[in-house]
mmCIF file of C-alpha atoms in Angstrom:
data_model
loop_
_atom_site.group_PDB
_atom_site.id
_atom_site.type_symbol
_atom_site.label_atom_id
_atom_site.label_comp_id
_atom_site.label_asym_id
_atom_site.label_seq_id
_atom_site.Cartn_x
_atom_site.Cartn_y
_atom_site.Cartn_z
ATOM 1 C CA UNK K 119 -70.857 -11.053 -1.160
ATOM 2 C CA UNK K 120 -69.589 -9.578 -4.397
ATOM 3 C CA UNK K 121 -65.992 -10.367 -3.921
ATOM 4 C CA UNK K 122 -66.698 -13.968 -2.161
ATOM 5 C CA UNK K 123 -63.704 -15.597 -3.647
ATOM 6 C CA UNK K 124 -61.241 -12.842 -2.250
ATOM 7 C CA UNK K 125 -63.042 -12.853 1.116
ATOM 8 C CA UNK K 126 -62.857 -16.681 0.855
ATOM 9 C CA UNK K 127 -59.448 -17.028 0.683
ATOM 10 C CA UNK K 128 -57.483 -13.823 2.122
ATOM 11 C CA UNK K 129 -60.347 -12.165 4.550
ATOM 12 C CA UNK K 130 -61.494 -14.560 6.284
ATOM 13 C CA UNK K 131 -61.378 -12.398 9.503
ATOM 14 C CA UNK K 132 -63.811 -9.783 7.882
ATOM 15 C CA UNK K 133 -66.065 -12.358 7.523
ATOM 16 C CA UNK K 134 -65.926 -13.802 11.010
ATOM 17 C CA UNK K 135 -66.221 -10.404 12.407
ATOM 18 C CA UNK K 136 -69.465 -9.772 10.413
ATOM 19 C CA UNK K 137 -70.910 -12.907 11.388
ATOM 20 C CA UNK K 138 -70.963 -11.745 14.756
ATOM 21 C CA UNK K 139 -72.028 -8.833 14.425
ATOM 22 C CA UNK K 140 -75.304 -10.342 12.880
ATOM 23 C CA UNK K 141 -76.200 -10.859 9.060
ATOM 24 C CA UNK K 142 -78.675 -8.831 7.797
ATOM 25 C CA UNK K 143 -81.999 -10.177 7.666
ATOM 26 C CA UNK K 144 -82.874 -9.083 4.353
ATOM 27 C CA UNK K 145 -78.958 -10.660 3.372
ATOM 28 C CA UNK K 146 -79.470 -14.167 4.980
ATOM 29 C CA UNK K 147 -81.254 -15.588 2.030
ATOM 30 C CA UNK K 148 -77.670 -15.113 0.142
ATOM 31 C CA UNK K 149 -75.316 -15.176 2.923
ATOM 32 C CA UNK K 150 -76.081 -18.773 4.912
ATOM 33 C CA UNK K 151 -75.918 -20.906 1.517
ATOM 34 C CA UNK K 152 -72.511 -18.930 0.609
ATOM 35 C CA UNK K 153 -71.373 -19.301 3.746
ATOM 36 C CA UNK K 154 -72.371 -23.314 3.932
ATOM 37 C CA UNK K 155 -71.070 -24.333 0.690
ATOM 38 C CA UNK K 156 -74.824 -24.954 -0.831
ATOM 39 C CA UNK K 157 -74.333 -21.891 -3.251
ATOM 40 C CA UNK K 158 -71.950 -23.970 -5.184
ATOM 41 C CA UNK K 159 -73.627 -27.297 -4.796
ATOM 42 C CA UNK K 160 -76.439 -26.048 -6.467
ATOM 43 C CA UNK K 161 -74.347 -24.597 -9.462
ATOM 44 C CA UNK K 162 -72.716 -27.702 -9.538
ATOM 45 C CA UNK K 163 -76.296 -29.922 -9.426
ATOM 46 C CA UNK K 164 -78.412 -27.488 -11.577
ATOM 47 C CA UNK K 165 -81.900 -28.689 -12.522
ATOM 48 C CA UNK K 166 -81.216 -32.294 -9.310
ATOM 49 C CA UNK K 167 -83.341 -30.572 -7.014
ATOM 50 C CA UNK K 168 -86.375 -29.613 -9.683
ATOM 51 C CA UNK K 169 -85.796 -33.470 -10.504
ATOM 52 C CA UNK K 170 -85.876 -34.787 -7.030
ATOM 53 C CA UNK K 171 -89.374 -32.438 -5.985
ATOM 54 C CA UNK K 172 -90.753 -34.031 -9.111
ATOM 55 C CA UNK K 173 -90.342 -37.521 -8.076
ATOM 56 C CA UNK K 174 -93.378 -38.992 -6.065
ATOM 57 C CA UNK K 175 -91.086 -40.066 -3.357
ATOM 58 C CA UNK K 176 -91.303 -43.526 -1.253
ATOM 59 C CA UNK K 177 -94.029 -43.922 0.326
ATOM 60 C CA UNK K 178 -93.216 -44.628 3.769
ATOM 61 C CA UNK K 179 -91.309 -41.242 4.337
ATOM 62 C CA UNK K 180 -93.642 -39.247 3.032
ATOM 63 C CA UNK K 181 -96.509 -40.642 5.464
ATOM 64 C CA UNK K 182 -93.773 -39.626 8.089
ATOM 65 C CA UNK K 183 -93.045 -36.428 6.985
ATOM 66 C CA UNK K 184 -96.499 -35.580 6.693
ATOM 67 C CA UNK K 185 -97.861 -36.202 10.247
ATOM 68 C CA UNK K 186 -95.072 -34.179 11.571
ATOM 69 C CA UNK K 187 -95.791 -30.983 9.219
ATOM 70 C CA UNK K 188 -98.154 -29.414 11.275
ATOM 71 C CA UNK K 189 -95.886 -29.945 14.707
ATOM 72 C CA UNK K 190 -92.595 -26.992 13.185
ATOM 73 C CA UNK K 191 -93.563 -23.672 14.302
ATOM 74 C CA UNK K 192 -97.123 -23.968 14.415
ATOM 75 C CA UNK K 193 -97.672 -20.534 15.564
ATOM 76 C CA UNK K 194 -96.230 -19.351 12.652
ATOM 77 C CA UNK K 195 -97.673 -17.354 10.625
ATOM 78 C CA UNK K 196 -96.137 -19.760 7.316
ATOM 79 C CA UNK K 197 -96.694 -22.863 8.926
ATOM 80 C CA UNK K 198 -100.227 -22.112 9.797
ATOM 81 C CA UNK K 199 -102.167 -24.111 7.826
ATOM 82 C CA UNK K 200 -101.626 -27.458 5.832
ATOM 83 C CA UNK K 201 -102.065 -26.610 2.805
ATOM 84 C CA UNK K 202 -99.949 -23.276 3.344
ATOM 85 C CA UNK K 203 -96.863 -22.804 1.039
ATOM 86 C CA UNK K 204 -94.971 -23.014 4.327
ATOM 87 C CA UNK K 205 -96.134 -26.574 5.208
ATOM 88 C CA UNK K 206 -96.180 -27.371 1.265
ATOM 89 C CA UNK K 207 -92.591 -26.065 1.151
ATOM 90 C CA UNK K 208 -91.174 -28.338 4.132
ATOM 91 C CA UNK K 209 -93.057 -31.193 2.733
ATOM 92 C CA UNK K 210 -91.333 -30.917 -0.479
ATOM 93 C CA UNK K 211 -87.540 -30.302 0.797
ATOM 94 C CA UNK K 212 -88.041 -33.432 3.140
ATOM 95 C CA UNK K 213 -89.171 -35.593 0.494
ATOM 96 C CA UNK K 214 -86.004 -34.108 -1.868
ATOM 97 C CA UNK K 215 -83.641 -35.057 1.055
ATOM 98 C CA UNK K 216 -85.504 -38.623 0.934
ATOM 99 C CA UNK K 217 -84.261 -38.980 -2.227
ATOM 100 C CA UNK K 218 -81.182 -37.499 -2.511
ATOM 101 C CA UNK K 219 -80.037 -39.327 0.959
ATOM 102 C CA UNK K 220 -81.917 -42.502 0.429
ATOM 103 C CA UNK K 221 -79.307 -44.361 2.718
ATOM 104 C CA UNK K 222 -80.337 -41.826 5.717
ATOM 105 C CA UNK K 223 -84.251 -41.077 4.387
ATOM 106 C CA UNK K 224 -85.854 -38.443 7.029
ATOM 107 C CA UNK K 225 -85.266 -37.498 10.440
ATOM 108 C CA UNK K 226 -87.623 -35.935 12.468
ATOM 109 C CA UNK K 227 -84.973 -33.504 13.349
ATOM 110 C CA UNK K 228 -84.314 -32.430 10.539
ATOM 111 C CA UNK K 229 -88.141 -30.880 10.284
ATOM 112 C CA UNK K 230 -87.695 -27.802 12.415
ATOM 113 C CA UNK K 231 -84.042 -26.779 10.594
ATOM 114 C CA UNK K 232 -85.418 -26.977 7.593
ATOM 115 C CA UNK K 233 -88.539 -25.131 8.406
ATOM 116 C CA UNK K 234 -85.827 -22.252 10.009
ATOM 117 C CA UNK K 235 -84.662 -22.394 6.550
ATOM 118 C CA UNK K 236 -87.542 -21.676 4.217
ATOM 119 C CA UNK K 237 -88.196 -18.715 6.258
ATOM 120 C CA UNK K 238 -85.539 -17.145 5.035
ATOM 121 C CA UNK K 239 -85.074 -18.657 1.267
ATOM 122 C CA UNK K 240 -86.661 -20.434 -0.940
ATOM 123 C CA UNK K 241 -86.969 -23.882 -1.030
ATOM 124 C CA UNK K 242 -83.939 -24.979 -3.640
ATOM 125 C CA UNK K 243 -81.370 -22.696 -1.449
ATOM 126 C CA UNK K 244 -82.913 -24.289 1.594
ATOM 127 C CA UNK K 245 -82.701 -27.822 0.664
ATOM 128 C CA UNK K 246 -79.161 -27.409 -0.272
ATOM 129 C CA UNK K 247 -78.300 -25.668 2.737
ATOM 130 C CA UNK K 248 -79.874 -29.082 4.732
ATOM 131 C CA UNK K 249 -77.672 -31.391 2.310
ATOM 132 C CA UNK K 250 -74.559 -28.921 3.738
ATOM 133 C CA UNK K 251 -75.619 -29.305 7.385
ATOM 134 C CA UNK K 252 -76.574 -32.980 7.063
ATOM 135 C CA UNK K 253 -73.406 -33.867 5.142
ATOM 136 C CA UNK K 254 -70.667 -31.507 5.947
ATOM 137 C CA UNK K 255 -71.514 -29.549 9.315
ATOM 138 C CA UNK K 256 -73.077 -32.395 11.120
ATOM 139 C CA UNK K 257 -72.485 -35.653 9.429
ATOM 140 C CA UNK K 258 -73.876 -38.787 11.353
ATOM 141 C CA UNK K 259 -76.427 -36.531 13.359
ATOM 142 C CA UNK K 260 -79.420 -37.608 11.243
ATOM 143 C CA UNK K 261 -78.359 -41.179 10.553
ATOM 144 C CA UNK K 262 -80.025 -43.967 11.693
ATOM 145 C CA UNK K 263 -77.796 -45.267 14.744
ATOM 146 C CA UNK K 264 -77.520 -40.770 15.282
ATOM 147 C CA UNK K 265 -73.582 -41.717 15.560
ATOM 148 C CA UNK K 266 -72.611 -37.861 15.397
ATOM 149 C CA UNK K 267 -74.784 -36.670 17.858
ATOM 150 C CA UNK K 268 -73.406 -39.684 20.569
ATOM 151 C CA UNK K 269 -70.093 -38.596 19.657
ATOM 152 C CA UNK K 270 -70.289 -34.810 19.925
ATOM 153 C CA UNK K 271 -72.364 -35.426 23.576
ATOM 154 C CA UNK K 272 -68.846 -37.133 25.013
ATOM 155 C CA UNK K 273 -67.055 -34.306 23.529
ATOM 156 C CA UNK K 274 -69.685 -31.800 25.017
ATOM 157 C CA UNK K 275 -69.498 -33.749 28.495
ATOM 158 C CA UNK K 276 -65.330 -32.984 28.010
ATOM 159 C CA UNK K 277 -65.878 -29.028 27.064
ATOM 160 C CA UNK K 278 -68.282 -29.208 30.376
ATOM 161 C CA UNK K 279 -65.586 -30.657 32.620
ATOM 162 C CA UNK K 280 -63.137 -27.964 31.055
ATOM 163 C CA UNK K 281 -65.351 -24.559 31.226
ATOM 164 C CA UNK K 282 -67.813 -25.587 34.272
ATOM 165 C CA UNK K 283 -66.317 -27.832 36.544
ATOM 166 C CA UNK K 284 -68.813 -26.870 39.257
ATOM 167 C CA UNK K 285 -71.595 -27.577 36.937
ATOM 168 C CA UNK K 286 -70.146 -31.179 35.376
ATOM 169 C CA UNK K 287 -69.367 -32.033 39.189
ATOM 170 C CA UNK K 288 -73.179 -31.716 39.818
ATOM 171 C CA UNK K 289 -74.009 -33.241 36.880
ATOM 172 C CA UNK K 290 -71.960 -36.398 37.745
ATOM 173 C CA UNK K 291 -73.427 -36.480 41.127
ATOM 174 C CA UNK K 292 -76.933 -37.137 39.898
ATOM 175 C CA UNK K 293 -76.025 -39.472 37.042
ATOM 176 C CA UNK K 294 -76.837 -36.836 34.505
ATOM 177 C CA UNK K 295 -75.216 -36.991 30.636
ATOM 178 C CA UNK K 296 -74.827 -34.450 27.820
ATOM 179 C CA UNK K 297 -76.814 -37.388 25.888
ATOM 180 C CA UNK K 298 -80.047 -37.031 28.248
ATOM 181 C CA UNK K 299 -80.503 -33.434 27.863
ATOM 182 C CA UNK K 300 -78.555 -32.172 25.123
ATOM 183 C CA UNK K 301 -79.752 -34.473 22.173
ATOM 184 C CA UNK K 302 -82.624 -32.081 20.723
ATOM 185 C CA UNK K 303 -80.128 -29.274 21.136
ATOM 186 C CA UNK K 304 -77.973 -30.458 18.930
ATOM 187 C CA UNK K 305 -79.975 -32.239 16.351
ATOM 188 C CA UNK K 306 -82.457 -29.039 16.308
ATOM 189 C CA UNK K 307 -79.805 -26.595 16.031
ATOM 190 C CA UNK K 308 -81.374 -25.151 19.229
ATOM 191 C CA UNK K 309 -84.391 -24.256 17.101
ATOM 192 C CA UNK K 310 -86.313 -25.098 20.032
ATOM 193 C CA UNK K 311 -84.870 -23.770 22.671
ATOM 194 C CA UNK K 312 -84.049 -20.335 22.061
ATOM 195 C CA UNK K 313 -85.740 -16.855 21.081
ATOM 196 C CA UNK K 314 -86.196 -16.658 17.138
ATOM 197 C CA UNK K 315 -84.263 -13.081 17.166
ATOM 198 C CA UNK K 316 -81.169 -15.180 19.282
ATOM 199 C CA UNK K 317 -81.629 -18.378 17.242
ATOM 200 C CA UNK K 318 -81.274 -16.167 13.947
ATOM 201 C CA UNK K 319 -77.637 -15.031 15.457
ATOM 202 C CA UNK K 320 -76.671 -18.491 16.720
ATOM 203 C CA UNK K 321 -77.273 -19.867 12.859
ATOM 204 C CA UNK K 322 -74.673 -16.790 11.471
ATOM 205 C CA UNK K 323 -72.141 -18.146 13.864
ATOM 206 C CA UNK K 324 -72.755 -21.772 13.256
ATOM 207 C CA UNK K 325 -72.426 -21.510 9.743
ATOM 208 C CA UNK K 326 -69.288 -19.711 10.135
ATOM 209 C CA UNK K 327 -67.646 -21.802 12.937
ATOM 210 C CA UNK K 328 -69.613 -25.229 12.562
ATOM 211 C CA UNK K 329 -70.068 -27.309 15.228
ATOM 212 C CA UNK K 330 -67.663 -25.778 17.679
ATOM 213 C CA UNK K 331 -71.173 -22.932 17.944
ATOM 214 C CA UNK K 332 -73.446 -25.464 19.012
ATOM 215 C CA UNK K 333 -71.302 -26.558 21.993
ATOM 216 C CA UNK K 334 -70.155 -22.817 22.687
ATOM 217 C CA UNK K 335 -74.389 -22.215 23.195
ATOM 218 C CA UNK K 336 -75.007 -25.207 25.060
ATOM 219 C CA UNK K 337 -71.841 -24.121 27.313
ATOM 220 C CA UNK K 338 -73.980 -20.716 27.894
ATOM 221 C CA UNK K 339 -77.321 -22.587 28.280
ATOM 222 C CA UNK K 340 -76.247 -24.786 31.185
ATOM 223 C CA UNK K 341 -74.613 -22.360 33.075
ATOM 224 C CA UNK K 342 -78.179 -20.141 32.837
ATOM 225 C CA UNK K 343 -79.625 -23.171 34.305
ATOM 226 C CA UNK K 344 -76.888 -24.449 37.140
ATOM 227 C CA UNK K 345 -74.141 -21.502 36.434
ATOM 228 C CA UNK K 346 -74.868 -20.669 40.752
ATOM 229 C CA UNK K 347 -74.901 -22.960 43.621
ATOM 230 C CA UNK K 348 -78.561 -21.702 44.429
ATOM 231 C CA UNK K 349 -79.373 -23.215 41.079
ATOM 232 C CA UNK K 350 -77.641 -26.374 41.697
ATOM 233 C CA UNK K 351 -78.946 -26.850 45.511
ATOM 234 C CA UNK K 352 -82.764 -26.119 44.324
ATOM 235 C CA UNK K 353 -82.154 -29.324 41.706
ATOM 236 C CA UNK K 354 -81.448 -32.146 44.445
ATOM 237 C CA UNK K 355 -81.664 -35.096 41.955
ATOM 238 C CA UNK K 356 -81.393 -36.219 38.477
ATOM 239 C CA UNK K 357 -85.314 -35.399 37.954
ATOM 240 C CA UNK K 358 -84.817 -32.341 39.041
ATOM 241 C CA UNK K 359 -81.848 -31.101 37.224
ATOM 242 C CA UNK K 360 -83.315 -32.720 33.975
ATOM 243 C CA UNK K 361 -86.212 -30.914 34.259
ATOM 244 C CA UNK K 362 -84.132 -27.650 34.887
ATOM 245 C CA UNK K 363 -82.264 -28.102 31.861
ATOM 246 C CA UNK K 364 -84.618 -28.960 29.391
ATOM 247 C CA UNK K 365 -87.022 -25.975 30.197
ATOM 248 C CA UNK K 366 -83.857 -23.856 29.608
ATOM 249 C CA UNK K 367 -86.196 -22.035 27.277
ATOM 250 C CA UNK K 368 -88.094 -19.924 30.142
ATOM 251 C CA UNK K 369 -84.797 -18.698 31.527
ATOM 252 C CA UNK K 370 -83.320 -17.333 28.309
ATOM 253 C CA UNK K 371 -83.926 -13.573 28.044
ATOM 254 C CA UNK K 372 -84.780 -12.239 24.981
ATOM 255 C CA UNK K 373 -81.935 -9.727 24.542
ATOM 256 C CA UNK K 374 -79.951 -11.884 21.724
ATOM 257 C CA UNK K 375 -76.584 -9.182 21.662
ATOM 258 C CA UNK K 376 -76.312 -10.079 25.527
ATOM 259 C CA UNK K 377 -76.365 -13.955 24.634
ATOM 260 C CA UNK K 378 -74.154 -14.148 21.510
ATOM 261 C CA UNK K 379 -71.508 -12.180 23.568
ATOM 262 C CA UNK K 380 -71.807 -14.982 25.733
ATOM 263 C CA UNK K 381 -71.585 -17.462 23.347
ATOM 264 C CA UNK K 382 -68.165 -15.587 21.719
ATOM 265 C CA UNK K 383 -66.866 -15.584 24.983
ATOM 266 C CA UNK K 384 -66.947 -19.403 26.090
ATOM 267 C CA UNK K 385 -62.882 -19.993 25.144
ATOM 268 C CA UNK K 386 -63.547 -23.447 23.183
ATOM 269 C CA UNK K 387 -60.964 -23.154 19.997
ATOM 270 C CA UNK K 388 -60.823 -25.053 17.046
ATOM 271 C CA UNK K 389 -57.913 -26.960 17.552
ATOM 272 C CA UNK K 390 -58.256 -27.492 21.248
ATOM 273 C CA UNK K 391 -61.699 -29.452 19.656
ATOM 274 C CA UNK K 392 -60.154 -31.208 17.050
ATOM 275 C CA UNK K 393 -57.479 -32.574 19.639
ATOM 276 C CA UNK K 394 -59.890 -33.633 21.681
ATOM 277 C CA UNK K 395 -62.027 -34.959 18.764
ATOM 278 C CA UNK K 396 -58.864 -36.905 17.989
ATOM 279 C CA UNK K 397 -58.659 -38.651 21.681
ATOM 280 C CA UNK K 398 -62.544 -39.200 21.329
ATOM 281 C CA UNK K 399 -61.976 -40.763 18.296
ATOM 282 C CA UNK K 400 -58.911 -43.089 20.117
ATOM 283 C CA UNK K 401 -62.025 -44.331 22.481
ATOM 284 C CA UNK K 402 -64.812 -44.746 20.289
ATOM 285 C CA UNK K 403 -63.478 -47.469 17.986
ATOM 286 C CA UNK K 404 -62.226 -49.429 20.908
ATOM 287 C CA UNK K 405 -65.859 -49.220 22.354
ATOM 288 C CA UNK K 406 -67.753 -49.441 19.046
ATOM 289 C CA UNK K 407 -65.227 -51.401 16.797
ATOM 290 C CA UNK K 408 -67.654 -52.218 13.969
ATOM 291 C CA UNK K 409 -68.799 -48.480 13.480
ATOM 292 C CA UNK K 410 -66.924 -46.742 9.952
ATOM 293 C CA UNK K 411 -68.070 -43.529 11.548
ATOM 294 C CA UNK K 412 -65.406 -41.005 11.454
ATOM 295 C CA UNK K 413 -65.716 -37.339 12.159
ATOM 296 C CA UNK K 414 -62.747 -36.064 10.881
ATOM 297 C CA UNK K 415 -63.717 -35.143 7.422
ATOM 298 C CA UNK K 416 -66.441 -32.722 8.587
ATOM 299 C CA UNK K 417 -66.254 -29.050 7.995
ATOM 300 C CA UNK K 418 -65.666 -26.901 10.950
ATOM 301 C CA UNK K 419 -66.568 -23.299 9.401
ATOM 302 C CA UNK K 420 -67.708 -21.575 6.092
ATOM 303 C CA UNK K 421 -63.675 -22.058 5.014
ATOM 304 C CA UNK K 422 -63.518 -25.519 4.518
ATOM 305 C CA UNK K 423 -67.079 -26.416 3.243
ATOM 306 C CA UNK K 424 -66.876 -24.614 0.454
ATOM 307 C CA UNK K 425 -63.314 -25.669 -0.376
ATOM 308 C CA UNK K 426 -64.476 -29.048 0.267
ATOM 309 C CA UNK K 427 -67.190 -28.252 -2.734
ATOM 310 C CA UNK K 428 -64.940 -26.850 -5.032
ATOM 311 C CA UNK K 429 -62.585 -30.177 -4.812
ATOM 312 C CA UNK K 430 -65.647 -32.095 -5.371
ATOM 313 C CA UNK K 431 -66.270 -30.315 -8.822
ATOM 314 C CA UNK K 432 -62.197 -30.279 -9.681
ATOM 315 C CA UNK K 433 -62.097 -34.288 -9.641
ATOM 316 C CA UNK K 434 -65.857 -34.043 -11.536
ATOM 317 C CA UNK K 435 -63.844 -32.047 -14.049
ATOM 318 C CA UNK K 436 -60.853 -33.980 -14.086
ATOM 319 C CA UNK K 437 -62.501 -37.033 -14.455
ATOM 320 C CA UNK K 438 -64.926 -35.543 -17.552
ATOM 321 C CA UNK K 439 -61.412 -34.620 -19.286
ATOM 322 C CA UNK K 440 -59.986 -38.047 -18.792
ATOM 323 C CA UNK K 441 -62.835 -39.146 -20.813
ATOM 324 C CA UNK K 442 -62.106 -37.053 -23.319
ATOM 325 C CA UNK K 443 -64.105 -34.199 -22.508
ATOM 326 C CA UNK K 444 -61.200 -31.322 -23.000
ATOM 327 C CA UNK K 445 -63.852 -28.904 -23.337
ATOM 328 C CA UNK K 446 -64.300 -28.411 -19.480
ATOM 329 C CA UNK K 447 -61.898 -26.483 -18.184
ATOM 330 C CA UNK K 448 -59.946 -27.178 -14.634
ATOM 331 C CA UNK K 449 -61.173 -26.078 -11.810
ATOM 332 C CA UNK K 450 -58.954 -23.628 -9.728
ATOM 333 C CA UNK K 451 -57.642 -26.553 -6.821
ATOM 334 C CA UNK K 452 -59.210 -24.919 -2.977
ATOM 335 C CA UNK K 453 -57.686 -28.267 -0.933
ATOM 336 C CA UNK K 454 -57.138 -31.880 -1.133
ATOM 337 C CA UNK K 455 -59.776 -33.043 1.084
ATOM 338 C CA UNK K 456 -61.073 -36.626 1.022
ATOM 339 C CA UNK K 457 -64.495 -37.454 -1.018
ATOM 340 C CA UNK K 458 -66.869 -39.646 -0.349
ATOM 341 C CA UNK K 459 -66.412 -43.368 -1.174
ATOM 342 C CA UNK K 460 -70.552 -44.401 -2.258
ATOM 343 C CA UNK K 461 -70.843 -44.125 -5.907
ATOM 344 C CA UNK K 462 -74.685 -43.604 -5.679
ATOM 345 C CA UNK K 463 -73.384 -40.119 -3.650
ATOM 346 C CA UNK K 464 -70.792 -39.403 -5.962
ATOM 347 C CA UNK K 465 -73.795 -39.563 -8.738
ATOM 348 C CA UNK K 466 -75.978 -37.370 -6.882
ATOM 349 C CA UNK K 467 -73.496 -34.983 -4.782
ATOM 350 C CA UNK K 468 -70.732 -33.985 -7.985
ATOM 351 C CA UNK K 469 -71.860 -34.892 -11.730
ATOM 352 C CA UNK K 470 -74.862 -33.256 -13.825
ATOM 353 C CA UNK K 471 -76.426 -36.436 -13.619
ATOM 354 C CA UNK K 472 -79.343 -36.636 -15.977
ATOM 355 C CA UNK K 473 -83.076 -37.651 -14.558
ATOM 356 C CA UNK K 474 -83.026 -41.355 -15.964
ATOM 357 C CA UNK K 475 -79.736 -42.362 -14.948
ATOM 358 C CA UNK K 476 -81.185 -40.832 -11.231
ATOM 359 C CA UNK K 477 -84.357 -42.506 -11.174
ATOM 360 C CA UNK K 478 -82.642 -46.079 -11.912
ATOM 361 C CA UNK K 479 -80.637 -45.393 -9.342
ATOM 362 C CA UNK K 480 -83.349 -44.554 -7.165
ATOM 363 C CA UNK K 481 -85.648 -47.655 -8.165
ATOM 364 C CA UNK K 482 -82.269 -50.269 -7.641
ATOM 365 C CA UNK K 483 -82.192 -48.649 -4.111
ATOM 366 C CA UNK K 484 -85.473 -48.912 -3.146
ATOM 367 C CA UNK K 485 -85.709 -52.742 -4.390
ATOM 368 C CA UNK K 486 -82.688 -53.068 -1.925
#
């Protein structure tokens, strides 16, 4: 953590290895917004996110957000009661995404990561680290038409074929898709479906590796499920074997070092899945030619989300010196990744924007 940069760009292994190993939990608070790219988004954005909580918020998502407080981790001792900091908390980094993402609003999704979140940060670091996995890690999975999560359920159905055959015979058999059972995995970030101890682990990988994690675990969580042919002959039809799978939670053991080795061991690399992404790609805009959703941009590990920061504050700075600002100094170039083409998100994501020029943006949107 104290030599990030070097680690960053010449250790990369080290990193990896201690990411699966486990982060620390007192260390997590630090290490998932490093890791995600949020630590520099919020250097970049100082004082947006006070602005945003400040803001009374529209009206409609924050009668949404509210019924569904109560229903993340109600056992917990944080989310307890409603007028808890923990319910509080989640209220207000929903409500700040509402804002900040007013083209997307809230998800319902998008209620249990964040709540995984403020347990282990407070809520500035953990509403950045949502704008990272909503924007970066996992863009179109809390959209409106949910265009990521369709596409990354073909490509699961393809990493299915490839590491269970068995299983994705079965599966085809009974009329059963990735899409029917594997949605809230995804868009949850498992936060359901696994042991809090083995969910903790899965999030140090994910925000590592990205998204090739989340297909790695649901790999391992089928094959618990329908890995043997017992398994597979006691689930005769597609009731059955939908049911199996989506109580996958009672046949997870609690021993998280046993499951993560699992996890590392699934052979799924990262450009085997952006090949594959590519073919996917091929497919889906001959089926859905209208759709401008495109996958390719999105970061797959720590690596490339925070270079993909850093450019964004390099063109903020070029662009301030073009203006004449020769005070601000260049920023040292990480990559030459694409940015975003909406100037509303160039406004909020990469200049200091200050809190009138946000709220007129704000009010033009919501008279749109």
């Amino acid at each position: 953590m104290g030599q990030w940069d070097l680690n960053l760009s010449k250790k990369s292994s080290k990193v990896k290895l201690q990411c699966q190993k486990g982060i620390p939990a007192s260390l997590r608070a630090k290490c998932w917004p490093l890791l995600c790219g949020a630590t520099d988004r919020m250097a970049q954005n100082k004082k947006l996110y006070e602005f945003l909580d400040s803001q009374p918020g529209l009206q409609s998502w924050v009668d949404i957000i509210e019924r569904d407080l109560d229903r993340q981790f109600p056992f917990h001792e944080m989310f307890l009661s409603k007028d808890g900091h923990g319910q509080r908390g989640l209220f207000r980094v929903l409500k700040a995404y509402t804002q900040f993402q007013p083209e997307e609003g809230y998800c319902q999704a998008q209620g249990p990561v964040a709540a995984v979140l403020l347990m282990n940060m407070p809520a500035e670091e953990a509403f950045w680290c949502l704008v990272q996995i909503s924007e970066q890690y996992l863009p179109g999975y809390y959209s409106p038409l949910l265009e990521g999560v369709l596409f990354d359920a073909a490509i699961l159905s393809w990493v299915l074929k490839k590491m269970c055959p068995a299983i994705h015979k079965h599966l085809q058999q009974h009329g059963v898709e990735p899409l029917m059972f594997a949605t809230d995995w995804l868009m949850c970030l498992f936060t359901r479906h696994l042991p809090f101890n083995t969910l903790l682990r899965v999030w140090d990988l994910f925000f590592c590796y990205g998204v090739k994690v989340l297909l790695q675990v649901a790999v391992v969580l089928v094959r618990c499920v329908l890995g043997r042919a017992e398994q597979r002959k006691q689930c005769a039809g597609q009731m059955e074997t939908l049911e199996r799978l989506r109580g996958v939670r009672e046949h997870v053991q609690e021993e998280e070092e046993s499951f993560i080795a699992e996890v590392c061991a699934v052979p799924l690399s990262g450009k085997d899945l952006k090949r594959r992404m590519e073919k996917e790609l091929q497919r889906w805009r001959t089926d859905k030619p209208s759709s401008t959703f495109d996958p390719r941009g999105r970061c797959y590990g720590y690596r490339m989300a925070c270079l993909t920061v850093r450019q964004w504050e390099e063109e903020h700075e070029r662009k301030e010196r073009e203006k004449g600002n020769l005070s601000v100094p260049l920023a040292r170039s990480a990559s030459t990744l694409s940015l975003s083409p909406s100037l509303l998100h160039k406004k909020f994501r990469r200049g200091k924007v200050n809190a009138g020029e946000t709220l007129v943006n704000q009010n033009q949107t919501r008279k749109k």
